[in-house]
């Protein structure tokens, strides 16, 4: 109960007591006592009313406090629920973000490993190209792969011995020719590596000179060792295992290419060698077909005989079909006659066909003629 209610009740009681004392002090006898009693009753009624009002206000205040407490509790529960949902959603999103981040980190790690493997492979390739013997083995392997994939086994040999004791990297036997085609795969790459890392014109000049000297010497060696009249073809192939190096050679050193052509040495890259080998493969197929021309002719003759027999059997079948068609026509004609007779028999007037003596009259002329034709057939 609020303090102002107690304060108002105390003031009212004090006023009543002062009035009562004043009446008593004046000594008004019995009337004063009656008035005092009446005043006391009124004061009691006022006190009870004040108490009831105070109780009602206290009850109302308590109800408002309870309502406010329930509302506050509901608000706190709702806020707590929302906060929990928000925390759960934030946790879920954080988990998804961490999962995605882990996946991306795994991809980055895989890419890093791939780059490391590629770097090691590039380093291995650089080591192969830097070593002269390893580089020769690399060019030999690429050339052998191209030749072996395109030609049959008996059409080539790797590192055979010629009549002069030299051993080329590969010889290809051409159809209907005794001389074989020679392929060399030992191409010098040192000068091209120096040209690639050159930064100025002063550094490029000695690199170009080294390329001219090395390539020219190698072309002359091929022409001297592998061009043997009657045993090898008039032209030999010098295989360059890199397309880019071959393109640089044709673009930047056309004089070397022309000099090689004059010495009857053709410079080929992997794609060019593949095209040449496929052309030789077509020539070998044509030669094999010419070698088996008698077999092809015999098979064609047998095929023509089979075709002739097929034509004769088709003619016999056509004759059988013609006889069958004529038989079917006869059967159809007989069926038509039978149906016609059935219709005429159905439409006959028996009274008109009977004579005076009760015998059946002769059939009309048309019926007699039809009967004659039937007996004739």
mmCIF file of C-alpha atoms in Angstrom:
data_model
loop_
_atom_site.group_PDB
_atom_site.id
_atom_site.type_symbol
_atom_site.label_atom_id
_atom_site.label_comp_id
_atom_site.label_asym_id
_atom_site.label_seq_id
_atom_site.Cartn_x
_atom_site.Cartn_y
_atom_site.Cartn_z
ATOM 1 C CA UNK A 1 0.000 0.000 0.000
ATOM 2 C CA UNK A 2 1.419 3.459 -0.881
ATOM 3 C CA UNK A 3 2.480 5.801 2.037
ATOM 4 C CA UNK A 4 0.193 8.645 0.922
ATOM 5 C CA UNK A 5 -2.831 6.508 1.782
ATOM 6 C CA UNK A 6 -1.610 6.040 5.380
ATOM 7 C CA UNK A 7 -0.835 9.743 5.625
ATOM 8 C CA UNK A 8 -4.386 10.778 4.551
ATOM 9 C CA UNK A 9 -6.003 8.357 7.035
ATOM 10 C CA UNK A 10 -3.846 9.626 9.948
ATOM 11 C CA UNK A 11 -4.738 13.238 9.172
ATOM 12 C CA UNK A 12 -8.465 12.408 9.141
ATOM 13 C CA UNK A 13 -8.248 10.582 12.462
ATOM 14 C CA UNK A 14 -6.269 13.428 14.060
ATOM 15 C CA UNK A 15 -8.842 15.988 12.955
ATOM 16 C CA UNK A 16 -11.620 13.845 14.371
ATOM 17 C CA UNK A 17 -9.861 13.511 17.729
ATOM 18 C CA UNK A 18 -9.273 17.274 17.979
ATOM 19 C CA UNK A 19 -12.952 17.935 17.316
ATOM 20 C CA UNK A 20 -13.915 15.390 19.914
ATOM 21 C CA UNK A 21 -11.642 16.968 22.524
ATOM 22 C CA UNK A 22 -13.054 20.389 21.778
ATOM 23 C CA UNK A 23 -16.601 19.108 22.312
ATOM 24 C CA UNK A 24 -15.669 17.362 25.510
ATOM 25 C CA UNK A 25 -13.889 20.420 26.830
ATOM 26 C CA UNK A 26 -16.931 22.561 26.370
ATOM 27 C CA UNK A 27 -18.856 20.167 28.559
ATOM 28 C CA UNK A 28 -21.919 19.835 26.542
ATOM 29 C CA UNK A 29 -23.556 16.994 28.349
ATOM 30 C CA UNK A 30 -25.401 14.254 26.774
ATOM 31 C CA UNK A 31 -25.936 15.945 23.436
ATOM 32 C CA UNK A 32 -22.225 16.371 23.107
ATOM 33 C CA UNK A 33 -21.724 12.691 23.849
ATOM 34 C CA UNK A 34 -24.291 11.741 21.241
ATOM 35 C CA UNK A 35 -22.658 13.967 18.716
ATOM 36 C CA UNK A 36 -19.351 12.494 19.698
ATOM 37 C CA UNK A 37 -20.724 8.987 19.222
ATOM 38 C CA UNK A 38 -22.210 9.977 15.883
ATOM 39 C CA UNK A 39 -18.930 11.610 14.914
ATOM 40 C CA UNK A 40 -17.092 8.531 16.072
ATOM 41 C CA UNK A 41 -19.361 6.353 13.936
ATOM 42 C CA UNK A 42 -18.817 8.591 10.955
ATOM 43 C CA UNK A 43 -15.102 8.507 11.596
ATOM 44 C CA UNK A 44 -15.250 4.720 11.821
ATOM 45 C CA UNK A 45 -17.228 4.606 8.558
ATOM 46 C CA UNK A 46 -14.721 6.943 6.967
ATOM 47 C CA UNK A 47 -11.879 4.798 8.297
ATOM 48 C CA UNK A 48 -13.537 1.648 6.929
ATOM 49 C CA UNK A 49 -14.164 3.374 3.575
ATOM 50 C CA UNK A 50 -10.580 4.571 3.523
ATOM 51 C CA UNK A 51 -9.433 1.044 4.382
ATOM 52 C CA UNK A 52 -11.629 -0.442 1.625
ATOM 53 C CA UNK A 53 -10.362 2.105 -0.886
ATOM 54 C CA UNK A 54 -6.829 1.447 0.237
ATOM 55 C CA UNK A 55 -7.402 -2.319 -0.106
ATOM 56 C CA UNK A 56 -9.010 -1.836 -3.558
ATOM 57 C CA UNK A 57 -6.169 0.393 -4.684
ATOM 58 C CA UNK A 58 -3.650 -2.094 -3.265
ATOM 59 C CA UNK A 59 -5.413 -4.950 -5.110
ATOM 60 C CA UNK A 60 -5.468 -2.941 -8.353
ATOM 61 C CA UNK A 61 -1.844 -2.058 -7.902
ATOM 62 C CA UNK A 62 -0.953 -5.688 -7.234
ATOM 63 C CA UNK A 63 -2.865 -6.776 -10.349
ATOM 64 C CA UNK A 64 -1.028 -4.172 -12.405
ATOM 65 C CA UNK A 65 2.277 -5.301 -10.920
ATOM 66 C CA UNK A 66 1.395 -8.959 -11.723
ATOM 67 C CA UNK A 67 0.357 -8.004 -15.276
ATOM 68 C CA UNK A 68 3.530 -6.022 -15.718
ATOM 69 C CA UNK A 69 5.567 -8.948 -14.354
ATOM 70 C CA UNK A 70 3.851 -11.417 -16.748
ATOM 71 C CA UNK A 71 4.331 -9.054 -19.671
ATOM 72 C CA UNK A 72 7.937 -8.549 -18.696
ATOM 73 C CA UNK A 73 8.431 -12.314 -18.370
ATOM 74 C CA UNK A 74 6.845 -12.941 -21.786
ATOM 75 C CA UNK A 75 8.989 -10.196 -23.293
ATOM 76 C CA UNK A 76 12.095 -11.698 -21.722
ATOM 77 C CA UNK A 77 11.118 -15.186 -22.974
ATOM 78 C CA UNK A 78 10.505 -13.887 -26.500
ATOM 79 C CA UNK A 79 13.767 -11.969 -26.438
ATOM 80 C CA UNK A 80 15.609 -15.026 -25.158
ATOM 81 C CA UNK A 81 14.020 -17.216 -27.869
ATOM 82 C CA UNK A 82 14.927 -14.738 -30.598
ATOM 83 C CA UNK A 83 18.404 -14.426 -29.210
ATOM 84 C CA UNK A 84 18.741 -18.223 -29.159
ATOM 85 C CA UNK A 85 17.481 -18.491 -32.763
ATOM 86 C CA UNK A 86 19.848 -15.746 -33.853
ATOM 87 C CA UNK A 87 22.737 -17.448 -32.087
ATOM 88 C CA UNK A 88 21.808 -20.794 -33.677
ATOM 89 C CA UNK A 89 21.544 -19.231 -37.147
ATOM 90 C CA UNK A 90 24.828 -17.395 -36.617
ATOM 91 C CA UNK A 91 26.435 -20.660 -35.498
ATOM 92 C CA UNK A 92 25.064 -22.476 -38.554
ATOM 93 C CA UNK A 93 26.294 -19.791 -40.932
ATOM 94 C CA UNK A 94 29.655 -19.768 -39.217
ATOM 95 C CA UNK A 95 29.856 -23.549 -39.579
ATOM 96 C CA UNK A 96 28.945 -23.349 -43.276
ATOM 97 C CA UNK A 97 31.489 -20.578 -43.802
ATOM 98 C CA UNK A 98 34.168 -22.635 -42.076
ATOM 99 C CA UNK A 99 33.246 -25.696 -44.163
ATOM 100 C CA UNK A 100 33.433 -23.674 -47.388
ATOM 101 C CA UNK A 101 36.700 -22.178 -46.237
ATOM 102 C CA UNK A 102 38.084 -25.648 -45.533
ATOM 103 C CA UNK A 103 37.039 -26.825 -48.999
ATOM 104 C CA UNK A 104 38.692 -23.840 -50.633
ATOM 105 C CA UNK A 105 41.794 -24.370 -48.542
ATOM 106 C CA UNK A 106 41.808 -28.006 -49.689
ATOM 107 C CA UNK A 107 41.549 -26.876 -53.323
ATOM 108 C CA UNK A 108 44.327 -24.365 -52.794
ATOM 109 C CA UNK A 109 46.443 -27.061 -51.194
ATOM 110 C CA UNK A 110 45.739 -29.405 -54.124
ATOM 111 C CA UNK A 111 46.615 -26.664 -56.611
ATOM 112 C CA UNK A 112 49.779 -25.969 -54.643
ATOM 113 C CA UNK A 113 50.741 -29.639 -54.835
ATOM 114 C CA UNK A 114 49.982 -29.655 -58.568
ATOM 115 C CA UNK A 115 52.164 -26.585 -59.032
ATOM 116 C CA UNK A 116 54.914 -28.253 -57.034
ATOM 117 C CA UNK A 117 54.642 -31.392 -59.188
ATOM 118 C CA UNK A 118 54.623 -29.277 -62.341
ATOM 119 C CA UNK A 119 57.640 -27.347 -61.103
ATOM 120 C CA UNK A 120 59.494 -30.568 -60.435
ATOM 121 C CA UNK A 121 58.516 -31.894 -63.869
ATOM 122 C CA UNK A 122 59.662 -28.671 -65.517
ATOM 123 C CA UNK A 123 62.894 -28.952 -63.582
ATOM 124 C CA UNK A 124 63.278 -32.551 -64.752
ATOM 125 C CA UNK A 125 62.582 -31.504 -68.348
ATOM 126 C CA UNK A 126 65.095 -28.686 -68.032
ATOM 127 C CA UNK A 127 67.633 -31.199 -66.769
ATOM 128 C CA UNK A 128 66.875 -33.487 -69.691
ATOM 129 C CA UNK A 129 67.262 -30.676 -72.201
ATOM 130 C CA UNK A 130 70.437 -29.435 -70.539
ATOM 131 C CA UNK A 131 72.130 -32.837 -70.776
ATOM 132 C CA UNK A 132 73.184 -33.649 -74.326
ATOM 133 C CA UNK A 133 72.808 -37.410 -73.985
ATOM 134 C CA UNK A 134 69.476 -37.121 -72.179
ATOM 135 C CA UNK A 135 68.262 -34.646 -74.810
ATOM 136 C CA UNK A 136 69.222 -37.085 -77.561
ATOM 137 C CA UNK A 137 67.330 -39.871 -75.800
ATOM 138 C CA UNK A 138 64.296 -37.573 -75.454
ATOM 139 C CA UNK A 139 64.303 -36.767 -79.189
ATOM 140 C CA UNK A 140 64.824 -40.436 -80.039
ATOM 141 C CA UNK A 141 61.870 -41.451 -77.864
ATOM 142 C CA UNK A 142 59.506 -38.904 -79.443
ATOM 143 C CA UNK A 143 60.536 -39.930 -82.943
ATOM 144 C CA UNK A 144 60.151 -43.644 -82.202
ATOM 145 C CA UNK A 145 56.699 -43.051 -80.715
ATOM 146 C CA UNK A 146 55.487 -41.223 -83.821
ATOM 147 C CA UNK A 147 56.875 -43.845 -86.220
ATOM 148 C CA UNK A 148 55.727 -46.863 -84.188
ATOM 149 C CA UNK A 149 52.167 -45.543 -83.827
ATOM 150 C CA UNK A 150 51.677 -44.979 -87.569
ATOM 151 C CA UNK A 151 53.574 -47.737 -89.419
ATOM 152 C CA UNK A 152 53.414 -51.539 -89.274
ATOM 153 C CA UNK A 153 56.208 -53.386 -87.528
ATOM 154 C CA UNK A 154 58.078 -54.534 -90.642
ATOM 155 C CA UNK A 155 58.189 -51.119 -92.295
ATOM 156 C CA UNK A 156 60.906 -49.534 -90.087
ATOM 157 C CA UNK A 157 64.019 -50.255 -88.041
ATOM 158 C CA UNK A 158 65.576 -48.286 -85.203
ATOM 159 C CA UNK A 159 69.351 -47.757 -85.189
ATOM 160 C CA UNK A 160 70.230 -50.259 -87.943
ATOM 161 C CA UNK A 161 73.764 -50.543 -89.315
ATOM 162 C CA UNK A 162 74.376 -49.253 -92.846
ATOM 163 C CA UNK A 163 76.988 -50.504 -95.298
ATOM 164 C CA UNK A 164 79.402 -47.761 -94.237
ATOM 165 C CA UNK A 165 79.118 -48.769 -90.570
ATOM 166 C CA UNK A 166 76.986 -45.778 -89.547
ATOM 167 C CA UNK A 167 73.883 -46.241 -87.437
ATOM 168 C CA UNK A 168 71.036 -43.770 -88.086
ATOM 169 C CA UNK A 169 68.276 -43.356 -85.531
ATOM 170 C CA UNK A 170 65.599 -44.786 -87.827
ATOM 171 C CA UNK A 171 65.135 -46.080 -91.388
ATOM 172 C CA UNK A 172 61.765 -46.525 -93.093
ATOM 173 C CA UNK A 173 61.416 -49.029 -95.947
ATOM 174 C CA UNK A 174 59.386 -47.596 -98.796
ATOM 175 C CA UNK A 175 57.157 -49.820 -100.953
ATOM 176 C CA UNK A 176 58.654 -51.057 -104.255
ATOM 177 C CA UNK A 177 61.990 -49.410 -103.450
ATOM 178 C CA UNK A 178 65.311 -50.797 -102.267
ATOM 179 C CA UNK A 179 66.501 -47.508 -100.764
ATOM 180 C CA UNK A 180 65.259 -46.651 -97.264
ATOM 181 C CA UNK A 181 64.383 -43.252 -95.804
ATOM 182 C CA UNK A 182 66.721 -42.138 -93.000
ATOM 183 C CA UNK A 183 65.573 -40.127 -89.944
ATOM 184 C CA UNK A 184 68.020 -38.477 -87.533
ATOM 185 C CA UNK A 185 66.829 -37.194 -84.110
ATOM 186 C CA UNK A 186 70.060 -35.781 -82.594
ATOM 187 C CA UNK A 187 69.387 -32.057 -82.965
ATOM 188 C CA UNK A 188 71.679 -29.493 -81.215
ATOM 189 C CA UNK A 189 69.783 -27.246 -78.781
ATOM 190 C CA UNK A 190 72.535 -25.465 -76.869
ATOM 191 C CA UNK A 191 72.521 -22.370 -79.067
ATOM 192 C CA UNK A 192 68.728 -22.052 -78.855
ATOM 193 C CA UNK A 193 68.900 -22.115 -75.052
ATOM 194 C CA UNK A 194 71.500 -19.316 -75.124
ATOM 195 C CA UNK A 195 69.307 -17.373 -77.564
ATOM 196 C CA UNK A 196 66.298 -17.778 -75.276
ATOM 197 C CA UNK A 197 68.017 -16.316 -72.206
ATOM 198 C CA UNK A 198 69.794 -13.526 -74.124
ATOM 199 C CA UNK A 199 68.814 -10.047 -72.880
ATOM 200 C CA UNK A 200 70.598 -7.753 -75.351
ATOM 201 C CA UNK A 201 71.782 -7.650 -78.929
ATOM 202 C CA UNK A 202 75.364 -8.318 -77.829
ATOM 203 C CA UNK A 203 74.254 -11.553 -76.130
ATOM 204 C CA UNK A 204 72.016 -12.600 -79.053
ATOM 205 C CA UNK A 205 74.767 -12.252 -81.643
ATOM 206 C CA UNK A 206 77.067 -15.024 -80.299
ATOM 207 C CA UNK A 207 74.030 -17.239 -79.640
ATOM 208 C CA UNK A 208 72.915 -16.922 -83.295
ATOM 209 C CA UNK A 209 76.461 -17.658 -84.454
ATOM 210 C CA UNK A 210 76.536 -20.767 -82.258
ATOM 211 C CA UNK A 211 73.226 -21.936 -83.731
ATOM 212 C CA UNK A 212 74.424 -21.452 -87.305
ATOM 213 C CA UNK A 213 77.652 -23.315 -86.621
ATOM 214 C CA UNK A 214 76.038 -26.239 -84.722
ATOM 215 C CA UNK A 215 73.056 -26.755 -87.052
ATOM 216 C CA UNK A 216 75.175 -26.387 -90.199
ATOM 217 C CA UNK A 217 77.714 -28.934 -88.902
ATOM 218 C CA UNK A 218 74.926 -31.382 -87.982
ATOM 219 C CA UNK A 219 73.233 -31.068 -91.392
ATOM 220 C CA UNK A 220 76.566 -31.698 -93.139
ATOM 221 C CA UNK A 221 77.162 -34.761 -90.960
ATOM 222 C CA UNK A 222 73.728 -36.204 -91.842
ATOM 223 C CA UNK A 223 74.320 -35.681 -95.564
ATOM 224 C CA UNK A 224 77.777 -37.256 -95.332
ATOM 225 C CA UNK A 225 76.893 -40.313 -93.220
ATOM 226 C CA UNK A 226 73.370 -41.281 -94.260
ATOM 227 C CA UNK A 227 72.954 -40.376 -97.960
ATOM 228 C CA UNK A 228 74.273 -43.532 -99.655
ATOM 229 C CA UNK A 229 73.302 -44.024 -103.321
ATOM 230 C CA UNK A 230 71.279 -47.188 -103.870
ATOM 231 C CA UNK A 231 70.969 -47.921 -100.152
ATOM 232 C CA UNK A 232 69.162 -44.850 -98.797
ATOM 233 C CA UNK A 233 66.897 -42.265 -100.355
ATOM 234 C CA UNK A 234 68.293 -39.073 -101.836
ATOM 235 C CA UNK A 235 66.667 -37.117 -98.977
ATOM 236 C CA UNK A 236 67.059 -37.572 -95.219
ATOM 237 C CA UNK A 237 64.944 -36.160 -92.388
ATOM 238 C CA UNK A 238 66.412 -34.214 -89.457
ATOM 239 C CA UNK A 239 63.918 -34.414 -86.556
ATOM 240 C CA UNK A 240 63.584 -31.433 -84.183
ATOM 241 C CA UNK A 241 61.729 -32.559 -81.000
ATOM 242 C CA UNK A 242 60.190 -29.116 -80.325
ATOM 243 C CA UNK A 243 57.638 -27.255 -82.437
ATOM 244 C CA UNK A 244 58.682 -23.847 -81.072
ATOM 245 C CA UNK A 245 62.380 -24.415 -81.778
ATOM 246 C CA UNK A 246 61.583 -25.606 -85.296
ATOM 247 C CA UNK A 247 59.410 -22.520 -85.855
ATOM 248 C CA UNK A 248 62.248 -20.263 -84.599
ATOM 249 C CA UNK A 249 64.650 -22.023 -86.929
ATOM 250 C CA UNK A 250 62.424 -21.476 -89.986
ATOM 251 C CA UNK A 251 61.586 -17.882 -88.988
ATOM 252 C CA UNK A 252 64.960 -16.562 -87.807
ATOM 253 C CA UNK A 253 67.402 -18.728 -89.772
ATOM 254 C CA UNK A 254 65.951 -19.242 -93.269
ATOM 255 C CA UNK A 255 69.481 -19.453 -94.721
ATOM 256 C CA UNK A 256 70.158 -22.560 -92.631
ATOM 257 C CA UNK A 257 66.916 -24.150 -93.868
ATOM 258 C CA UNK A 258 67.827 -23.396 -97.503
ATOM 259 C CA UNK A 259 71.322 -24.771 -96.995
ATOM 260 C CA UNK A 260 69.852 -27.972 -95.542
ATOM 261 C CA UNK A 261 67.539 -28.295 -98.563
ATOM 262 C CA UNK A 262 70.485 -27.966 -100.912
ATOM 263 C CA UNK A 263 72.193 -30.782 -99.004
ATOM 264 C CA UNK A 264 68.949 -32.812 -99.340
ATOM 265 C CA UNK A 265 68.232 -32.776 -95.615
ATOM 266 C CA UNK A 266 64.678 -31.867 -94.615
ATOM 267 C CA UNK A 267 64.131 -30.313 -91.145
ATOM 268 C CA UNK A 268 60.881 -31.623 -89.601
ATOM 269 C CA UNK A 269 59.041 -30.980 -86.329
ATOM 270 C CA UNK A 270 56.825 -33.577 -84.565
ATOM 271 C CA UNK A 271 53.681 -32.559 -86.474
ATOM 272 C CA UNK A 272 55.499 -32.532 -89.819
ATOM 273 C CA UNK A 273 57.053 -35.925 -89.148
ATOM 274 C CA UNK A 274 53.630 -37.284 -88.224
ATOM 275 C CA UNK A 275 52.206 -36.019 -91.532
ATOM 276 C CA UNK A 276 55.081 -37.569 -93.504
ATOM 277 C CA UNK A 277 54.698 -40.902 -91.708
ATOM 278 C CA UNK A 278 50.946 -40.952 -92.357
ATOM 279 C CA UNK A 279 51.629 -40.318 -96.059
ATOM 280 C CA UNK A 280 54.025 -43.267 -96.061
ATOM 281 C CA UNK A 281 51.353 -45.327 -94.357
ATOM 282 C CA UNK A 282 48.940 -44.572 -97.229
ATOM 283 C CA UNK A 283 51.627 -45.568 -99.753
ATOM 284 C CA UNK A 284 52.197 -48.849 -97.921
ATOM 285 C CA UNK A 285 48.464 -49.584 -97.985
ATOM 286 C CA UNK A 286 48.318 -48.903 -101.739
ATOM 287 C CA UNK A 287 51.335 -51.134 -102.323
ATOM 288 C CA UNK A 288 49.771 -53.925 -100.285
ATOM 289 C CA UNK A 289 46.572 -53.647 -102.308
ATOM 290 C CA UNK A 290 48.566 -53.838 -105.554
ATOM 291 C CA UNK A 291 50.413 -56.908 -104.246
ATOM 292 C CA UNK A 292 47.068 -58.596 -103.577
ATOM 293 C CA UNK A 293 45.431 -57.500 -106.839
ATOM 294 C CA UNK A 294 45.071 -61.148 -108.051
ATOM 295 C CA UNK A 295 43.261 -62.073 -104.847
ATOM 296 C CA UNK A 296 40.974 -59.052 -105.215
ATOM 297 C CA UNK A 297 40.241 -59.957 -108.848
ATOM 298 C CA UNK A 298 39.429 -63.574 -107.905
ATOM 299 C CA UNK A 299 37.101 -62.411 -105.148
ATOM 300 C CA UNK A 300 35.424 -59.939 -107.507
ATOM 301 C CA UNK A 301 34.885 -62.731 -110.081
ATOM 302 C CA UNK A 302 33.327 -64.957 -107.427
ATOM 303 C CA UNK A 303 31.186 -62.023 -106.346
ATOM 304 C CA UNK A 304 29.957 -61.538 -109.924
ATOM 305 C CA UNK A 305 29.136 -65.282 -110.135
ATOM 306 C CA UNK A 306 27.127 -65.021 -106.935
ATOM 307 C CA UNK A 307 25.303 -61.983 -108.316
ATOM 308 C CA UNK A 308 24.451 -63.884 -111.535
ATOM 309 C CA UNK A 309 23.069 -66.795 -109.520
ATOM 310 C CA UNK A 310 21.039 -64.350 -107.468
ATOM 311 C CA UNK A 311 19.561 -62.801 -110.635
ATOM 312 C CA UNK A 312 18.612 -66.264 -111.982
ATOM 313 C CA UNK A 313 16.982 -67.253 -108.712
ATOM 314 C CA UNK A 314 15.051 -63.987 -108.624
ATOM 315 C CA UNK A 315 13.790 -64.726 -112.168
ATOM 316 C CA UNK A 316 12.656 -68.210 -111.073
ATOM 317 C CA UNK A 317 10.894 -66.655 -108.129
ATOM 318 C CA UNK A 318 9.170 -64.163 -110.426
ATOM 319 C CA UNK A 319 7.930 -67.062 -112.620
ATOM 320 C CA UNK A 320 6.576 -68.839 -109.585
ATOM 321 C CA UNK A 321 4.824 -65.669 -108.519
ATOM 322 C CA UNK A 322 3.334 -65.275 -112.033
ATOM 323 C CA UNK A 323 1.937 -68.856 -111.949
ATOM 324 C CA UNK A 324 0.580 -68.251 -108.485
ATOM 325 C CA UNK A 325 -1.110 -65.045 -109.647
ATOM 326 C CA UNK A 326 -2.771 -66.881 -112.570
ATOM 327 C CA UNK A 327 -3.977 -69.611 -110.209
ATOM 328 C CA UNK A 328 -5.338 -66.961 -107.883
ATOM 329 C CA UNK A 329 -7.157 -65.322 -110.812
ATOM 330 C CA UNK A 330 -8.798 -68.672 -111.693
ATOM 331 C CA UNK A 331 -9.810 -69.225 -108.074
ATOM 332 C CA UNK A 332 -11.254 -65.707 -107.951
ATOM 333 C CA UNK A 333 -13.232 -66.325 -111.180
ATOM 334 C CA UNK A 334 -14.663 -69.573 -109.826
ATOM 335 C CA UNK A 335 -15.600 -67.856 -106.588
ATOM 336 C CA UNK A 336 -17.346 -65.112 -108.540
ATOM 337 C CA UNK A 337 -19.365 -67.705 -110.511
ATOM 338 C CA UNK A 338 -20.366 -69.538 -107.342
ATOM 339 C CA UNK A 339 -21.539 -66.326 -105.709
ATOM 340 C CA UNK A 340 -23.492 -65.385 -108.858
ATOM 341 C CA UNK A 341 -25.227 -68.783 -108.987
ATOM 342 C CA UNK A 342 -26.106 -68.522 -105.314
ATOM 343 C CA UNK A 343 -27.674 -65.112 -105.901
ATOM 344 C CA UNK A 344 -29.650 -66.364 -108.907
ATOM 345 C CA UNK A 345 -30.841 -69.410 -107.022
ATOM 346 C CA UNK A 346 -31.943 -67.218 -104.179
ATOM 347 C CA UNK A 347 -33.941 -64.918 -106.494
ATOM 348 C CA UNK A 348 -35.658 -67.697 -108.560
ATOM 349 C CA UNK A 349 -39.528 -67.813 -108.684
ATOM 350 C CA UNK A 350 -40.367 -71.494 -108.135
ATOM 351 C CA UNK A 351 -43.969 -71.009 -109.318
ATOM 352 C CA UNK A 352 -42.752 -69.669 -112.667
ATOM 353 C CA UNK A 353 -40.267 -72.543 -113.037
ATOM 354 C CA UNK A 354 -42.947 -75.279 -112.517
ATOM 355 C CA UNK A 355 -44.950 -76.529 -115.533
ATOM 356 C CA UNK A 356 -48.490 -77.842 -115.718
ATOM 357 C CA UNK A 357 -47.372 -81.356 -114.853
ATOM 358 C CA UNK A 358 -45.416 -80.110 -111.884
ATOM 359 C CA UNK A 359 -41.964 -80.465 -113.515
ATOM 360 C CA UNK A 360 -39.395 -77.694 -113.258
ATOM 361 C CA UNK A 361 -38.971 -75.749 -116.510
ATOM 362 C CA UNK A 362 -35.641 -75.367 -118.231
ATOM 363 C CA UNK A 363 -33.292 -72.620 -117.140
ATOM 364 C CA UNK A 364 -33.197 -69.435 -119.146
ATOM 365 C CA UNK A 365 -30.827 -69.200 -122.117
ATOM 366 C CA UNK A 366 -28.297 -67.246 -120.186
ATOM 367 C CA UNK A 367 -28.148 -69.898 -117.474
ATOM 368 C CA UNK A 368 -27.702 -72.634 -120.074
ATOM 369 C CA UNK A 369 -24.865 -70.779 -121.745
ATOM 370 C CA UNK A 370 -23.148 -70.215 -118.410
ATOM 371 C CA UNK A 371 -23.499 -73.959 -117.586
ATOM 372 C CA UNK A 372 -21.983 -74.857 -120.991
ATOM 373 C CA UNK A 373 -19.010 -72.593 -120.412
ATOM 374 C CA UNK A 374 -18.470 -74.096 -116.988
ATOM 375 C CA UNK A 375 -18.483 -77.675 -118.407
ATOM 376 C CA UNK A 376 -16.112 -76.596 -121.142
ATOM 377 C CA UNK A 377 -13.654 -75.251 -118.590
#
